[in-house]
XYZ file of N, CA and C in Angstrom:
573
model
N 9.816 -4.799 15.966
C 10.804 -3.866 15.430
C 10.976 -4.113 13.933
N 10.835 -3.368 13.245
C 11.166 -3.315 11.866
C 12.512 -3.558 11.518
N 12.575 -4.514 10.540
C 13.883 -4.989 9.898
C 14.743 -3.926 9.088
N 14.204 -2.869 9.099
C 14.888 -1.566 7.845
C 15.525 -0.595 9.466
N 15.101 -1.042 10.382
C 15.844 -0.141 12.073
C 17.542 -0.519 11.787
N 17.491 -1.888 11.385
C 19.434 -1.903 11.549
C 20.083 -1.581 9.930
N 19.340 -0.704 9.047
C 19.941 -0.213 7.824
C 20.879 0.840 8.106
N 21.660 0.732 7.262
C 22.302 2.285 7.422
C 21.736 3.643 6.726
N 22.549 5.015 7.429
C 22.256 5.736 6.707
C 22.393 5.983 5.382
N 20.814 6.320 4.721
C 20.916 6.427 3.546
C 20.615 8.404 2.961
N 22.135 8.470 3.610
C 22.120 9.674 3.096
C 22.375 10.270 1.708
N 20.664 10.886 0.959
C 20.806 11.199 -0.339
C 21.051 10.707 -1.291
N 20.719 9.552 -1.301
C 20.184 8.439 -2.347
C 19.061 9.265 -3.157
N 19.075 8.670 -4.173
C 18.095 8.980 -5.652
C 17.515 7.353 -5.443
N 15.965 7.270 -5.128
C 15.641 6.072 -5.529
C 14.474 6.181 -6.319
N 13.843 5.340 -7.203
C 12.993 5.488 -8.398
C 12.448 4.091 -7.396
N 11.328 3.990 -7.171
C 10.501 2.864 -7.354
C 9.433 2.839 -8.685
N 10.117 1.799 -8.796
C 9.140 1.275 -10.557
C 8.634 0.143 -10.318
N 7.529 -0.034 -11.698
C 7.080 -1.192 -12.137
C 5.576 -0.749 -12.881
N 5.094 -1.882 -13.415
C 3.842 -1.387 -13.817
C 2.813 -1.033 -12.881
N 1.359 -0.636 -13.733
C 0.342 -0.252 -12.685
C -0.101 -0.978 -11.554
N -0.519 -0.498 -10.491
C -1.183 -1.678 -9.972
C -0.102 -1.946 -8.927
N 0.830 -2.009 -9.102
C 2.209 -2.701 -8.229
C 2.188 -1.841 -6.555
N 1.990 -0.671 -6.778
C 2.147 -0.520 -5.230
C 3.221 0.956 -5.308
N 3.383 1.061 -6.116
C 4.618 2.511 -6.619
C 4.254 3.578 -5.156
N 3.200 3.760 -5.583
C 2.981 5.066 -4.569
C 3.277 4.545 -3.121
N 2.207 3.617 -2.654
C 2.394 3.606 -1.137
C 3.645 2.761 -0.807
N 4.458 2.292 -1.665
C 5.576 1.686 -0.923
C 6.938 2.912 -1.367
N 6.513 4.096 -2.503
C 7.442 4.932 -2.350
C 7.206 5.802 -0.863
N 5.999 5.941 -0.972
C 5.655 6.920 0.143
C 6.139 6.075 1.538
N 6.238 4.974 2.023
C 6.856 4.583 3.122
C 7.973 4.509 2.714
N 8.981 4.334 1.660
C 10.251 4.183 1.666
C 11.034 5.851 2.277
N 10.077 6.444 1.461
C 10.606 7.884 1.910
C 10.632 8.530 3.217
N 9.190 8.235 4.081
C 9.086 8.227 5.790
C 9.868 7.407 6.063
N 10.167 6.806 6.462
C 11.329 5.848 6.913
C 13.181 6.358 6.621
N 13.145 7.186 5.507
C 14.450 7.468 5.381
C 14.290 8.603 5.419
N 13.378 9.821 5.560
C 13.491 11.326 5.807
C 13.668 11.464 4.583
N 13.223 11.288 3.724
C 13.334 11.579 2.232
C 12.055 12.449 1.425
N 12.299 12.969 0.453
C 11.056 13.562 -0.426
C 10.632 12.835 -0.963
N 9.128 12.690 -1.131
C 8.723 11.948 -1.959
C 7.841 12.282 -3.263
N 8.727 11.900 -4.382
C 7.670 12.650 -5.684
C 6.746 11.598 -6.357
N 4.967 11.712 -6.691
C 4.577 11.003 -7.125
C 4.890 11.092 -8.460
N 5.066 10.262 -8.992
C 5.347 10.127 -11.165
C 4.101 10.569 -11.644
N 3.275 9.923 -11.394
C 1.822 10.503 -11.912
C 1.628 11.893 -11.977
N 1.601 12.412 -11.132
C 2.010 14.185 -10.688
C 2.499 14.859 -12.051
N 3.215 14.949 -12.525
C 4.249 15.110 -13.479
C 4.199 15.016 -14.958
N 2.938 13.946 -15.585
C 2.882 13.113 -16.330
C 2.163 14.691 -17.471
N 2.478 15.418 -18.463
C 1.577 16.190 -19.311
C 0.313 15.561 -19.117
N -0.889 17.087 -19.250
C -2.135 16.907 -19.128
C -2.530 15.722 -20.315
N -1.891 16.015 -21.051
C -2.340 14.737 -22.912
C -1.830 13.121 -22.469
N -1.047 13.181 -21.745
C -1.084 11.476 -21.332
C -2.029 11.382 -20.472
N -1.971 11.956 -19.419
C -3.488 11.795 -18.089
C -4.357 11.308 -19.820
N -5.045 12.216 -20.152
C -6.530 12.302 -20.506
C -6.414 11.065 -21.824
N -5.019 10.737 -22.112
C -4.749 9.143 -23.196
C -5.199 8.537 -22.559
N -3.949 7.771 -20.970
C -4.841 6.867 -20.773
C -5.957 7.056 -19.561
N -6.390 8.061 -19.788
C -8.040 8.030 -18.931
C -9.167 7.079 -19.587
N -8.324 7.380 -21.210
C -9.404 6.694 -22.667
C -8.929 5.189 -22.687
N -7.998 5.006 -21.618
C -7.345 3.668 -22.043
C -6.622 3.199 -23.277
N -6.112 4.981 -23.630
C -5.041 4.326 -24.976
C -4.020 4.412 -23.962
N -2.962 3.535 -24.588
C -1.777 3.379 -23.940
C -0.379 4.809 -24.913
N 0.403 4.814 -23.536
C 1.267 5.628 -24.170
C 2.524 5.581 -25.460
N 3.009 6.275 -26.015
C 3.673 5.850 -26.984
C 5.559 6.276 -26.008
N 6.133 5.884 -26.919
C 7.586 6.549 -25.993
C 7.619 7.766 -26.499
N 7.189 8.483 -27.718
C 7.014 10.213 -28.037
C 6.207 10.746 -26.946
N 5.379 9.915 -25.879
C 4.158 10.475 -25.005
C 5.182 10.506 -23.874
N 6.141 9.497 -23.547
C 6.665 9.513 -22.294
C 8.419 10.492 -22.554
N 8.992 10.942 -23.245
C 9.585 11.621 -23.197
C 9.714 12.727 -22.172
N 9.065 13.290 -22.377
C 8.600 14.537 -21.655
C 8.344 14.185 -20.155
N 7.680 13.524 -20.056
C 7.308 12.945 -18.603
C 8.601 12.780 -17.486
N 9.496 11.921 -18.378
C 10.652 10.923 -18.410
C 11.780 12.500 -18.022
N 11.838 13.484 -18.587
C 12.643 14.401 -18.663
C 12.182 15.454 -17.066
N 10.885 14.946 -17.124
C 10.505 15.668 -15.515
C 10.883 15.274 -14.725
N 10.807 13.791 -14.516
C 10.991 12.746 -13.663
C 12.478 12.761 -13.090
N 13.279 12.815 -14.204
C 14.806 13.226 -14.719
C 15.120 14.646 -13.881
N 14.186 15.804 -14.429
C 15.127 16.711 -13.769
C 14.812 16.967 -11.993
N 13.686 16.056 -11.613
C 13.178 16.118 -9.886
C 14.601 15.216 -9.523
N 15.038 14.244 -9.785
C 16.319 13.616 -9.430
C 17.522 14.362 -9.371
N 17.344 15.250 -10.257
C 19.185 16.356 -10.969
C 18.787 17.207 -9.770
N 17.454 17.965 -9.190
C 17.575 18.937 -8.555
C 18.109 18.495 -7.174
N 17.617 17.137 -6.558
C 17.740 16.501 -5.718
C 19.189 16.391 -5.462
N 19.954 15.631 -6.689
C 21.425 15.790 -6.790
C 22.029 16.816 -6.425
N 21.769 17.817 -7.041
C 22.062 19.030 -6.680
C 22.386 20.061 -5.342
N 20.925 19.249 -4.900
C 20.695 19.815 -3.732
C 21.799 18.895 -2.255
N 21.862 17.741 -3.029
C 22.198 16.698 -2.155
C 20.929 16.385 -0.988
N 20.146 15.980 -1.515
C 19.158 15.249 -0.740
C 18.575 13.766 -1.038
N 18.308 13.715 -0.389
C 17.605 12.030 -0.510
C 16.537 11.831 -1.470
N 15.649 11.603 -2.446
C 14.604 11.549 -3.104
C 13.985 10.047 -2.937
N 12.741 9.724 -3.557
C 12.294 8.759 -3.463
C 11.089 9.239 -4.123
N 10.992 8.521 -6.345
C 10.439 9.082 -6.859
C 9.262 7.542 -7.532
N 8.416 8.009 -7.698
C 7.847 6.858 -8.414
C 7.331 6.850 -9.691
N 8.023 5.944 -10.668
C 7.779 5.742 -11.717
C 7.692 4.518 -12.738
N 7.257 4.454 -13.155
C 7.019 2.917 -14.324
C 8.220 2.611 -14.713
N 9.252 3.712 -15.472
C 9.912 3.150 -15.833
C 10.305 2.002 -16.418
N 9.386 1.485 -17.472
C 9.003 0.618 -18.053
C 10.368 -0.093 -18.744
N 10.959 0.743 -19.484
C 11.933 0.154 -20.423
C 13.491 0.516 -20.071
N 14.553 0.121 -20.489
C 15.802 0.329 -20.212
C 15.889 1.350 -21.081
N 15.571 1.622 -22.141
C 16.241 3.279 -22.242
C 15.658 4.250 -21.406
N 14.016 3.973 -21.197
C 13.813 4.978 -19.661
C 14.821 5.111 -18.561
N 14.908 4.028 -18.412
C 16.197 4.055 -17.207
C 16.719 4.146 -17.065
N 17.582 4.210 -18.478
C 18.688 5.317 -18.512
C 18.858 6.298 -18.983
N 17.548 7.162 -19.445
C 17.313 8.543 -19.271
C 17.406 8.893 -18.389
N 16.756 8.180 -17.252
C 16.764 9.148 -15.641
C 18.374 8.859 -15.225
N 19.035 7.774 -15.141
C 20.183 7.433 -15.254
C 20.975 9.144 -15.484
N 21.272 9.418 -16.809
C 21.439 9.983 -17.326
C 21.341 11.449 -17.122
N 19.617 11.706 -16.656
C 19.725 13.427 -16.388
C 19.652 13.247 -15.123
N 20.003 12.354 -13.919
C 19.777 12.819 -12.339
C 21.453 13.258 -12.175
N 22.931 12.780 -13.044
C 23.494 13.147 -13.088
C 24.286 12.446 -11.484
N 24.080 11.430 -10.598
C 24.570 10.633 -9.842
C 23.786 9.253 -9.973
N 24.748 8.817 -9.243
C 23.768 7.574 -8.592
C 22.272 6.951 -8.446
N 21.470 5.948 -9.461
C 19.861 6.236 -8.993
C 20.024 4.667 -8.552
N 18.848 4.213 -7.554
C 19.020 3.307 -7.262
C 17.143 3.316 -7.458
N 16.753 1.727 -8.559
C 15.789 1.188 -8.664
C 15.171 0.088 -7.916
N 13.819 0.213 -7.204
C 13.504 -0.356 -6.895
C 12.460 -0.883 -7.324
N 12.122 -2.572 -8.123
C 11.409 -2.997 -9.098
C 10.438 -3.886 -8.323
N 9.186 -3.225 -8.527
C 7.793 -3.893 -7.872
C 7.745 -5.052 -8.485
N 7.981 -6.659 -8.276
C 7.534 -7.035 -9.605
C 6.186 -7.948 -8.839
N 5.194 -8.523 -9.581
C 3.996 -9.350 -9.324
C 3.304 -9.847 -10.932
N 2.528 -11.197 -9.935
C 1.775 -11.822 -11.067
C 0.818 -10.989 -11.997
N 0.086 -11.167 -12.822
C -1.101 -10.716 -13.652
C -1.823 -10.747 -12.358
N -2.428 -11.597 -11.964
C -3.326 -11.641 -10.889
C -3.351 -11.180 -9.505
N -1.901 -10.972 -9.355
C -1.896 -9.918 -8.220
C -2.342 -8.308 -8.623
N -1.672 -8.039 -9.540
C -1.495 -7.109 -10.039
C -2.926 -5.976 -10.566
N -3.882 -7.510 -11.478
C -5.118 -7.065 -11.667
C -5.810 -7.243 -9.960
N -5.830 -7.602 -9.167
C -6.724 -7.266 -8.016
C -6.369 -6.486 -7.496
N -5.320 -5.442 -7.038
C -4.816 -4.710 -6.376
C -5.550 -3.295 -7.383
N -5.309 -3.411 -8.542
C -5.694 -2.576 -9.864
C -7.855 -2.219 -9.739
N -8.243 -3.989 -9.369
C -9.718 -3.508 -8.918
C -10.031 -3.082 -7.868
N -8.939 -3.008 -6.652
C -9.483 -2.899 -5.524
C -9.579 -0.913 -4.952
N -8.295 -0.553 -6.261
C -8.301 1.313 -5.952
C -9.662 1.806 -6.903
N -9.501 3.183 -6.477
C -10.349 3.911 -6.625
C -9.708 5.372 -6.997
N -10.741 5.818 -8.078
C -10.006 7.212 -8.125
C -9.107 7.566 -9.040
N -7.851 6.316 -9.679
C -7.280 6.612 -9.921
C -7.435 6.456 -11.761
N -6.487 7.565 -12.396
C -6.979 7.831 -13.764
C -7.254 6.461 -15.283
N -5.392 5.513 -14.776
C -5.548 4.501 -15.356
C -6.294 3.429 -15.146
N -6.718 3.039 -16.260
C -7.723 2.037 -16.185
C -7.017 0.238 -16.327
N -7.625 -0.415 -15.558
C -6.904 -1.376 -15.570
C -6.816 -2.277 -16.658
N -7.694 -1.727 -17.909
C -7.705 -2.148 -19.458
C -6.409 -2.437 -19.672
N -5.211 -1.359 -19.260
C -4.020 -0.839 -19.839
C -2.431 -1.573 -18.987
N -2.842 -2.820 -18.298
C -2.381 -3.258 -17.792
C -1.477 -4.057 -18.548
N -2.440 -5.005 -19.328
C -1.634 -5.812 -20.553
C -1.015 -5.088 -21.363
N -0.829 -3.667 -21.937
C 0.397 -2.910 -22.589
C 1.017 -2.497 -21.802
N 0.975 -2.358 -20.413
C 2.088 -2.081 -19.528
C 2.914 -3.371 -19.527
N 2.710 -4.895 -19.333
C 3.314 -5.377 -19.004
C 3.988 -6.387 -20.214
N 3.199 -5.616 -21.520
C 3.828 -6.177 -22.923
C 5.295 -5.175 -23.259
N 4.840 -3.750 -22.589
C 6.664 -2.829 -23.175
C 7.452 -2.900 -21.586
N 7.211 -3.741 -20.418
C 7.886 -3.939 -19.050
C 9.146 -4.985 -20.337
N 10.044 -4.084 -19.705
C 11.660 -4.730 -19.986
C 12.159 -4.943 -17.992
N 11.964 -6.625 -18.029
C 12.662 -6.776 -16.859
C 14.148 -5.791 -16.408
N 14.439 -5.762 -15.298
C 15.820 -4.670 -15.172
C 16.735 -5.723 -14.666
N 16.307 -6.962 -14.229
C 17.213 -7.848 -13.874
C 18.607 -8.015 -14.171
N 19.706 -7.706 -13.554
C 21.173 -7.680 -14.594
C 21.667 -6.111 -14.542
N 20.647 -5.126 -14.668
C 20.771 -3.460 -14.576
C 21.854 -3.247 -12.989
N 22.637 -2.793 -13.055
C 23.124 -2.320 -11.836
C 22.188 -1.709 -10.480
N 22.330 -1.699 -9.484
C 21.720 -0.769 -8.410
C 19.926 -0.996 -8.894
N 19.819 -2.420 -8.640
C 18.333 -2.438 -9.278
C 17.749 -3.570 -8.101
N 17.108 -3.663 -7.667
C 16.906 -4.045 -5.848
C 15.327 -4.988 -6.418
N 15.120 -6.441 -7.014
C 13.284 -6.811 -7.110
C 12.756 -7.012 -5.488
N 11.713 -6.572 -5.795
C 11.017 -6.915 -4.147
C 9.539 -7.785 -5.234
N 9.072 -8.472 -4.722
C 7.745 -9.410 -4.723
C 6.959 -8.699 -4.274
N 5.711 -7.983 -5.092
C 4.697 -7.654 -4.199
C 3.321 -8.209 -3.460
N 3.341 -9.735 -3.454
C 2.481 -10.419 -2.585
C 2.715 -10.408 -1.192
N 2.550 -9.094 -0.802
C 2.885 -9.186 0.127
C 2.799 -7.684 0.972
N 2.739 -7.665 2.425
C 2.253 -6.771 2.774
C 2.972 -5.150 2.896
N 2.569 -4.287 2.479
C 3.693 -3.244 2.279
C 4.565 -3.198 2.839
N 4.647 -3.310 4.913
C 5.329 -2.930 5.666
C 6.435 -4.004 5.158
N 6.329 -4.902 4.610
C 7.405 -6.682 4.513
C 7.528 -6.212 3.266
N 6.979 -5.604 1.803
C 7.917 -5.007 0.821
C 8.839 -4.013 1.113
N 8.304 -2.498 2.225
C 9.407 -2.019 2.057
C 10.642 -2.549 2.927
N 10.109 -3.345 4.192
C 11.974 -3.663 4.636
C 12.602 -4.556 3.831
N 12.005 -5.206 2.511
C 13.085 -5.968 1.786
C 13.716 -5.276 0.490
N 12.827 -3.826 0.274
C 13.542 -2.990 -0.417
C 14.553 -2.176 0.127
N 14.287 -2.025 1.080
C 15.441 -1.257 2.433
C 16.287 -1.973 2.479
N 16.543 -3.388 2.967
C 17.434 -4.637 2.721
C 18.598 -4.676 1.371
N 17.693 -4.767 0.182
C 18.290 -4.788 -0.835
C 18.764 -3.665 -1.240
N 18.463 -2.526 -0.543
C 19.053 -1.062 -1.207
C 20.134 -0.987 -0.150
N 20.428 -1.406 0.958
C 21.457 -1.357 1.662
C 22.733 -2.547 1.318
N 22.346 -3.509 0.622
C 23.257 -4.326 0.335
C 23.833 -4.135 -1.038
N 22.639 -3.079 -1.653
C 23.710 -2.606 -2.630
C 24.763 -1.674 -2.705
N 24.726 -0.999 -1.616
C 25.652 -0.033 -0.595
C 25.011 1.666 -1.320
N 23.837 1.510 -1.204
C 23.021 3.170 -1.430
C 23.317 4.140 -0.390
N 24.116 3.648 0.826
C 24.570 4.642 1.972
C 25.797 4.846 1.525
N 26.621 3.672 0.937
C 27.914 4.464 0.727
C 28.171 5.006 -0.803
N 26.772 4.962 -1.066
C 26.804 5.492 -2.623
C 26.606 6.878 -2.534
N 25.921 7.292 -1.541
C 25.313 8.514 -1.215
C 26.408 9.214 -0.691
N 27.210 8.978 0.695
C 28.213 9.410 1.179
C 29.147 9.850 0.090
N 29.111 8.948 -0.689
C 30.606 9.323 -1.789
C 30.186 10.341 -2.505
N 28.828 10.410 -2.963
C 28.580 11.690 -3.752
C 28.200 13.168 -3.223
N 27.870 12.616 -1.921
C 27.911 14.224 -1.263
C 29.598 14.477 -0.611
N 30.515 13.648 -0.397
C 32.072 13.974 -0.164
C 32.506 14.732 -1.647
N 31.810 14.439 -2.799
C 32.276 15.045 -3.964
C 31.942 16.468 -4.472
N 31.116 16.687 -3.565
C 30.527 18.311 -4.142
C 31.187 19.269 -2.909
């Protein structure tokens, strides 16, 4: 039995899973979201065609490159709000003013969940995909502009050595002990 069975409802939570490349964003957003009946938006998805094809070249992005991105990312959370639904979005979210841009335009409650891992986890997980646009060149400027969130409110670290199904019930864990069910409840009693 899975340890995320005795969570509560997490009705309509905004959650962002972040961290740098490599970390696991997608498939541990994508189970966070099956597990809670939630939408799930990939970040990548989203990103302007001119960052894809930057770092396809392995230049890294500038924060004039992620603006825009950051403001998409931003308004998939506001609509969510809006709507009062659950989300579960994935993004780098690299720095604290990112985070509190999305902060900022989801317009409730976001609750972060921070992939964190070694260089060496990080680069093998990075050689082992396929397909995907960033190159794992771009790892070391991801994890030179990574501003830990440690201290950030509603910010949940999970370890990713470790096997998805055992990251997401300790992100489920930590998003329930930060009370994301009764964070959610309170903001849909408000509309």
């Amino acid at each position: 039995m899975s340890m995320a069975a005795s969570q509560p409802a997490f009705e309509a939570s905004l959650i962002v899973v972040m961290g740098v490349s490599g970390c696991g964003k997608t498939s541990v957003g994508i189970d966070i979201a099956a597990r809670l009946g939630f939408a799930f938006v990939e970040g990548d998805t989203l990103h302007p065609r001119g960052n894809v094809e930057k770092m396809s070249l392995g230049i890294p992005l500038t924060d004039d490159d992620r603006w825009p991105w950051l403001d998409l990312v931003g308004a998939a959370l506001r609509q969510a709000h809006e709507e009062r639904s659950g989300l579960v979005v994935s993004c780098s979210a690299l720095k604290k003013t990112y985070r509190d841009r999305l902060r900022h335009a989801a317009g409730g409650p976001v609750f972060f969940v921070f992939l964190a891992g070694s260089r060496s986890v990080l680069r093998s997980r990075m050689a082992d995909r396929r397909g995907h646009f960033f190159p794992p060149a771009l790892l070391d400027s991801q994890l030179a502009a990574l501003e830990n969130p440690a201290g950030e409110e509603l910010v949940v670290t999970v370890d990713i050595d470790a096997p998805v199904d055992r990251i997401v019930d300790r992100a489920l864990n930590g998003l329930g002990a930060l009370g994301a069910a009764s964070a959610a409840r309170t903001r849909k009693e408000a509309h």
